[in-house]
Every structure is written in C-alpha cells, then in structure tokens.
C-alpha cells in the first residue's frame, strides 16, 4: 500500500484530501508538526507528498528543498496560488507537479497515480528507477548481496546473473525496496497493472512463481515466502564469510 503524506494546515481541505486518498486504498497521514516537517517526513517515509505552499513557520518551498536533501520522493504542490511564477518556483524548488485550489479531486488523483507509476511502477522500470531505498548505485537496488540492475533487467547474486522479464523486474523491485517485509498482493497487483479490478489473482501467483525460479537459478531457494492472507515476503540468506564471486 502506498503511503501519502499530506502537508496542509487547513483542517477542512486536509480532511477531504485524506478521505479521498483513503477511499482509493492509500495509507494517508496528515502533517502535525509544522515546525518539524522534515523529521515527521523521515519518520513516515511516504511514497508521495502533497504539499501546500502557505504553511505556518516556513513555506512549502522551504520544506520541499529540505525533503530533497533526503529523498527523491514525488512531491505535488497544492496551493491557492495560481500564478505562473508560483508554479515555476514550485518546480525549481524540487516539486514534480502543481495543482491549484480549488482542487479537482479527480485531477489530483490522476496526477498522484501518474507520479507513483513513474517512480515505483512500470515507467520506473523503463527509466531505470530512482535507486531509492537500499540502492547500491544509480538505478540499482541491493539487499544482503542480492542486486537488482533496473536499467539492465538483471538480478545478481554472488557473481551469477539472470535476466528478468518486465513483470519479474517490477515484482523484484517491489521486494528489494522492502526486504524482509510483507508486500501485499494488492500492492504487487497495482505495481504490475494500473487497473487491478479485472485482473485474475492467479496471474500474480504465476508471475511470483516465475520470479522464484529465477532466484533459484541464482542459488537462492525459497527466497519469496507466502504470507497467508496477506501477500509475500523476500527473505535473502546472509552471505557466509568467505563466500562470494
């Protein structure tokens, strides 16, 4: 489930945004500590930020710059300021998009989904990803010695490599961003397909099985555990001393 961090000091607008995002299955948190927004952001570790410009203490431009010192998370500005210069400043200070108030919720949702797909979904895989999380290099992800090369569609373990299909790559990215944590079936389905309503659940099972076989080719047996009623978890064995390529 994607986590959304809403930075909006107007309770009415913040409540509407939160309810709308939750309606579509997102986990949502509203900012509370407007003097310590960066610390609150780091604690929550969201996948997307909705950021107002007019805020107590420091404006949204300031906090966007602060977040950019720690993360490449997508940031969508939401503001009553509709001027062209405000939109330019939002982008120049590190924002990804801009929605003017009054907010059209359908438009905001479309922009949010687009940003999430670009960074974490199919478009991220095509572009080589952000290298966020446990990155071992630009566009790469690593956990306990297992390396995913997003730009090359390859997995590497102890010197051995296998090539992945598009769906295998997307699944591997989901798991490598959250090793040892349960990734729900809904999250995996959303990573693979924009509209999950009409997707046969067995299709996900088949794709996970294929990724398991690729990991077995590398010598990692039972790396993807099924967590009954929830989803799957990537478990990578620790490399023994003296082992390696």
Tab-separated table of C-alpha atoms in Angstrom:
chain	number	residue	atom	x	y	z
A	1	UNK	CA	0.000	0.000	0.000
A	2	UNK	CA	1.425	3.373	-0.994
A	3	UNK	CA	1.850	5.914	1.800
A	4	UNK	CA	0.740	9.505	1.170
A	5	UNK	CA	1.945	12.415	3.332
A	6	UNK	CA	-0.409	15.424	3.211
A	7	UNK	CA	1.109	18.735	4.321
A	8	UNK	CA	-1.914	21.031	4.589
A	9	UNK	CA	-2.744	23.191	7.617
A	10	UNK	CA	-6.381	23.780	6.641
A	11	UNK	CA	-8.287	21.067	8.518
A	12	UNK	CA	-11.231	21.019	6.120
A	13	UNK	CA	-9.111	20.687	2.967
A	14	UNK	CA	-6.716	18.263	4.650
A	15	UNK	CA	-9.612	16.102	5.800
A	16	UNK	CA	-11.154	15.997	2.327
A	17	UNK	CA	-7.827	15.044	0.739
A	18	UNK	CA	-7.193	12.343	3.326
A	19	UNK	CA	-10.652	10.819	2.938
A	20	UNK	CA	-10.400	10.836	-0.852
A	21	UNK	CA	-6.970	9.181	-0.895
A	22	UNK	CA	-8.055	6.548	1.615
A	23	UNK	CA	-11.117	5.812	-0.500
A	24	UNK	CA	-8.757	4.656	-3.244
A	25	UNK	CA	-6.811	2.377	-0.930
A	26	UNK	CA	-3.856	4.579	0.010
A	27	UNK	CA	-2.418	4.838	3.507
A	28	UNK	CA	-2.523	8.508	4.455
A	29	UNK	CA	-1.003	10.659	7.168
A	30	UNK	CA	-1.564	14.373	7.669
A	31	UNK	CA	1.295	16.518	8.901
A	32	UNK	CA	1.017	17.633	12.502
A	33	UNK	CA	4.408	19.105	13.421
A	34	UNK	CA	4.760	22.094	11.111
A	35	UNK	CA	7.977	23.175	12.815
A	36	UNK	CA	9.495	19.711	12.321
A	37	UNK	CA	8.097	18.604	8.978
A	38	UNK	CA	11.331	17.023	7.788
A	39	UNK	CA	11.566	14.851	10.899
A	40	UNK	CA	7.918	13.832	10.504
A	41	UNK	CA	8.522	13.061	6.823
A	42	UNK	CA	11.511	10.857	7.667
A	43	UNK	CA	9.503	9.011	10.336
A	44	UNK	CA	6.630	8.249	7.976
A	45	UNK	CA	8.774	7.561	4.873
A	46	UNK	CA	5.974	8.211	2.352
A	47	UNK	CA	5.833	7.293	-1.340
A	48	UNK	CA	4.219	10.643	-2.277
A	49	UNK	CA	3.893	14.092	-0.701
A	50	UNK	CA	1.043	16.556	-1.251
A	51	UNK	CA	2.496	19.898	-0.162
A	52	UNK	CA	0.773	23.244	0.362
A	53	UNK	CA	2.750	26.459	-0.118
A	54	UNK	CA	1.245	28.649	2.613
A	55	UNK	CA	2.172	26.929	5.869
A	56	UNK	CA	2.953	28.014	9.448
A	57	UNK	CA	6.581	28.902	10.248
A	58	UNK	CA	8.129	28.037	6.840
A	59	UNK	CA	6.516	27.830	3.418
A	60	UNK	CA	6.202	24.786	1.173
A	61	UNK	CA	9.130	25.843	-0.999
A	62	UNK	CA	11.436	25.657	2.027
A	63	UNK	CA	10.172	22.237	3.082
A	64	UNK	CA	10.413	20.912	-0.456
A	65	UNK	CA	14.107	21.853	-0.512
A	66	UNK	CA	14.589	20.181	2.868
A	67	UNK	CA	12.931	16.967	1.704
A	68	UNK	CA	15.081	16.958	-1.423
A	69	UNK	CA	18.209	16.788	0.738
A	70	UNK	CA	16.998	13.369	1.901
A	71	UNK	CA	14.725	11.900	-0.751
A	72	UNK	CA	13.602	11.879	-4.392
A	73	UNK	CA	10.009	11.083	-3.381
A	74	UNK	CA	7.430	12.635	-5.756
A	75	UNK	CA	6.096	15.955	-4.452
A	76	UNK	CA	2.894	17.527	-5.769
A	77	UNK	CA	2.269	21.114	-4.692
A	78	UNK	CA	-1.321	22.081	-3.873
A	79	UNK	CA	-1.961	25.787	-3.461
A	80	UNK	CA	-4.446	28.627	-3.855
A	81	UNK	CA	-1.671	30.480	-5.630
A	82	UNK	CA	-2.475	30.001	-9.303
A	83	UNK	CA	0.121	32.349	-10.746
A	84	UNK	CA	2.626	31.121	-13.304
A	85	UNK	CA	5.599	32.259	-11.199
A	86	UNK	CA	4.395	30.222	-8.211
A	87	UNK	CA	4.264	27.131	-10.398
A	88	UNK	CA	7.744	27.881	-11.728
A	89	UNK	CA	9.069	28.281	-8.186
A	90	UNK	CA	7.436	25.017	-7.135
A	91	UNK	CA	9.263	23.134	-9.885
A	92	UNK	CA	12.558	24.960	-9.342
A	93	UNK	CA	12.461	24.176	-5.612
A	94	UNK	CA	12.148	20.459	-6.305
A	95	UNK	CA	8.443	19.832	-6.890
A	96	UNK	CA	7.210	17.374	-9.516
A	97	UNK	CA	3.762	18.793	-10.233
A	98	UNK	CA	1.310	21.506	-9.218
A	99	UNK	CA	-2.440	21.530	-8.586
A	100	UNK	CA	-4.194	24.854	-7.969
A	101	UNK	CA	-7.036	25.301	-5.496
A	102	UNK	CA	-9.961	24.789	-5.624
A	103	UNK	CA	-8.746	21.234	-6.059
A	104	UNK	CA	-10.415	18.960	-8.588
A	105	UNK	CA	-10.056	15.620	-6.812
A	106	UNK	CA	-10.159	13.532	-9.997
A	107	UNK	CA	-7.317	15.573	-11.481
A	108	UNK	CA	-5.272	15.317	-8.284
A	109	UNK	CA	-5.824	11.558	-8.137
A	110	UNK	CA	-4.749	11.186	-11.771
A	111	UNK	CA	-1.578	13.163	-11.114
A	112	UNK	CA	-0.851	11.171	-7.942
A	113	UNK	CA	-1.280	7.821	-9.702
A	114	UNK	CA	0.870	9.010	-12.590
A	115	UNK	CA	3.669	10.067	-10.239
A	116	UNK	CA	3.528	6.749	-8.374
A	117	UNK	CA	3.630	4.742	-11.612
A	118	UNK	CA	6.559	6.778	-12.873
A	119	UNK	CA	8.643	6.342	-9.734
A	120	UNK	CA	7.637	2.918	-8.447
A	121	UNK	CA	5.771	1.189	-11.279
A	122	UNK	CA	6.166	0.323	-14.951
A	123	UNK	CA	7.602	3.677	-16.016
A	124	UNK	CA	10.245	3.490	-13.286
A	125	UNK	CA	11.417	0.132	-14.624
A	126	UNK	CA	11.667	1.508	-18.147
A	127	UNK	CA	13.657	4.510	-16.970
A	128	UNK	CA	15.950	2.597	-14.646
A	129	UNK	CA	14.289	3.648	-11.383
A	130	UNK	CA	15.436	6.136	-8.784
A	131	UNK	CA	17.885	3.983	-6.897
A	132	UNK	CA	15.980	4.812	-3.746
A	133	UNK	CA	15.902	2.682	-0.642
A	134	UNK	CA	18.768	0.164	-0.419
A	135	UNK	CA	20.482	1.397	-3.556
A	136	UNK	CA	23.937	0.136	-4.453
A	137	UNK	CA	24.332	2.620	-7.285
A	138	UNK	CA	22.360	4.844	-9.623
A	139	UNK	CA	19.225	2.942	-10.596
A	140	UNK	CA	20.221	-0.222	-8.658
A	141	UNK	CA	18.738	-1.839	-5.545
A	142	UNK	CA	20.573	-4.157	-3.138
A	143	UNK	CA	19.709	-6.261	-0.100
A	144	UNK	CA	22.050	-8.767	1.595
A	145	UNK	CA	24.163	-9.038	-1.546
A	146	UNK	CA	21.252	-9.523	-3.969
A	147	UNK	CA	21.476	-6.726	-6.549
A	148	UNK	CA	18.757	-5.645	-8.967
A	149	UNK	CA	20.021	-3.724	-12.003
A	150	UNK	CA	16.925	-1.816	-13.043
A	151	UNK	CA	18.376	-0.403	-16.244
A	152	UNK	CA	19.539	-3.855	-17.426
A	153	UNK	CA	16.649	-6.041	-16.210
A	154	UNK	CA	19.098	-8.265	-14.304
A	155	UNK	CA	19.450	-9.836	-10.863
A	156	UNK	CA	22.886	-10.682	-9.459
A	157	UNK	CA	23.809	-12.913	-6.526
A	158	UNK	CA	27.370	-13.897	-5.641
A	159	UNK	CA	28.640	-13.242	-9.157
A	160	UNK	CA	25.817	-15.013	-11.006
A	161	UNK	CA	23.244	-13.101	-13.039
A	162	UNK	CA	19.841	-13.808	-14.574
A	163	UNK	CA	17.794	-11.710	-16.963
A	164	UNK	CA	14.255	-10.750	-15.939
A	165	UNK	CA	11.082	-10.139	-17.883
A	166	UNK	CA	9.252	-6.829	-17.407
A	167	UNK	CA	6.846	-8.262	-14.822
A	168	UNK	CA	9.603	-10.122	-12.996
A	169	UNK	CA	11.563	-6.867	-12.811
A	170	UNK	CA	8.600	-4.949	-11.382
A	171	UNK	CA	7.990	-7.611	-8.741
A	172	UNK	CA	11.678	-7.803	-7.844
A	173	UNK	CA	11.768	-4.032	-7.421
A	174	UNK	CA	8.806	-4.146	-5.012
A	175	UNK	CA	10.546	-6.803	-2.912
A	176	UNK	CA	14.024	-5.224	-2.983
A	177	UNK	CA	12.639	-1.895	-1.804
A	178	UNK	CA	11.195	-3.655	1.261
A	179	UNK	CA	13.275	-6.730	2.042
A	180	UNK	CA	12.134	-8.869	4.978
A	181	UNK	CA	8.768	-7.020	4.957
A	182	UNK	CA	5.375	-8.262	3.808
A	183	UNK	CA	4.315	-6.806	0.464
A	184	UNK	CA	0.581	-7.241	-0.007
A	185	UNK	CA	-0.967	-8.868	-3.060
A	186	UNK	CA	-2.795	-5.593	-3.731
A	187	UNK	CA	0.480	-3.650	-3.825
A	188	UNK	CA	2.025	-6.150	-6.208
A	189	UNK	CA	-1.027	-6.163	-8.457
A	190	UNK	CA	-1.009	-2.363	-8.587
A	191	UNK	CA	2.693	-2.357	-9.494
A	192	UNK	CA	2.030	-4.688	-12.417
A	193	UNK	CA	-1.292	-3.388	-13.707
A	194	UNK	CA	-2.929	0.051	-13.471
A	195	UNK	CA	-6.457	-1.341	-13.199
A	196	UNK	CA	-6.406	-4.330	-10.856
A	197	UNK	CA	-10.181	-4.748	-10.717
A	198	UNK	CA	-10.311	-7.179	-13.627
A	199	UNK	CA	-7.022	-8.993	-13.065
A	200	UNK	CA	-7.217	-12.698	-12.231
A	201	UNK	CA	-5.478	-13.258	-8.888
A	202	UNK	CA	-3.874	-16.399	-10.304
A	203	UNK	CA	-1.957	-14.204	-12.749
A	204	UNK	CA	0.000	-12.688	-9.853
A	205	UNK	CA	0.723	-16.158	-8.456
A	206	UNK	CA	2.157	-17.238	-11.817
A	207	UNK	CA	4.425	-14.180	-12.006
A	208	UNK	CA	5.672	-14.656	-8.440
A	209	UNK	CA	6.418	-18.315	-9.226
A	210	UNK	CA	8.466	-17.279	-12.246
A	211	UNK	CA	10.493	-14.837	-10.148
A	212	UNK	CA	11.070	-17.582	-7.558
A	213	UNK	CA	12.510	-19.788	-10.316
A	214	UNK	CA	14.871	-17.016	-11.413
A	215	UNK	CA	16.080	-16.675	-7.823
A	216	UNK	CA	16.577	-20.446	-7.657
A	217	UNK	CA	18.753	-20.201	-10.764
A	218	UNK	CA	20.963	-17.857	-8.749
A	219	UNK	CA	21.068	-20.372	-5.890
A	220	UNK	CA	18.570	-18.712	-3.544
A	221	UNK	CA	15.954	-21.292	-2.603
A	222	UNK	CA	12.569	-20.273	-1.167
A	223	UNK	CA	13.538	-16.604	-1.224
A	224	UNK	CA	9.941	-15.416	-1.627
A	225	UNK	CA	7.781	-16.594	1.236
A	226	UNK	CA	3.993	-16.679	1.035
A	227	UNK	CA	2.372	-14.938	3.990
A	228	UNK	CA	-1.088	-16.450	4.095
A	229	UNK	CA	-3.902	-13.941	3.847
A	230	UNK	CA	-1.503	-11.013	3.328
A	231	UNK	CA	0.977	-11.349	0.494
A	232	UNK	CA	4.650	-12.230	0.086
A	233	UNK	CA	7.982	-11.512	1.767
A	234	UNK	CA	11.507	-11.554	0.329
A	235	UNK	CA	13.936	-13.401	2.614
A	236	UNK	CA	17.566	-13.404	1.484
A	237	UNK	CA	20.088	-15.588	3.318
A	238	UNK	CA	23.118	-13.897	4.809
A	239	UNK	CA	26.274	-14.500	2.761
A	240	UNK	CA	28.638	-16.732	4.667
A	241	UNK	CA	32.116	-15.426	5.367
A	242	UNK	CA	34.414	-16.330	2.558
A	243	UNK	CA	31.538	-16.775	0.128
A	244	UNK	CA	31.116	-14.604	-2.907
A	245	UNK	CA	32.068	-14.311	-6.506
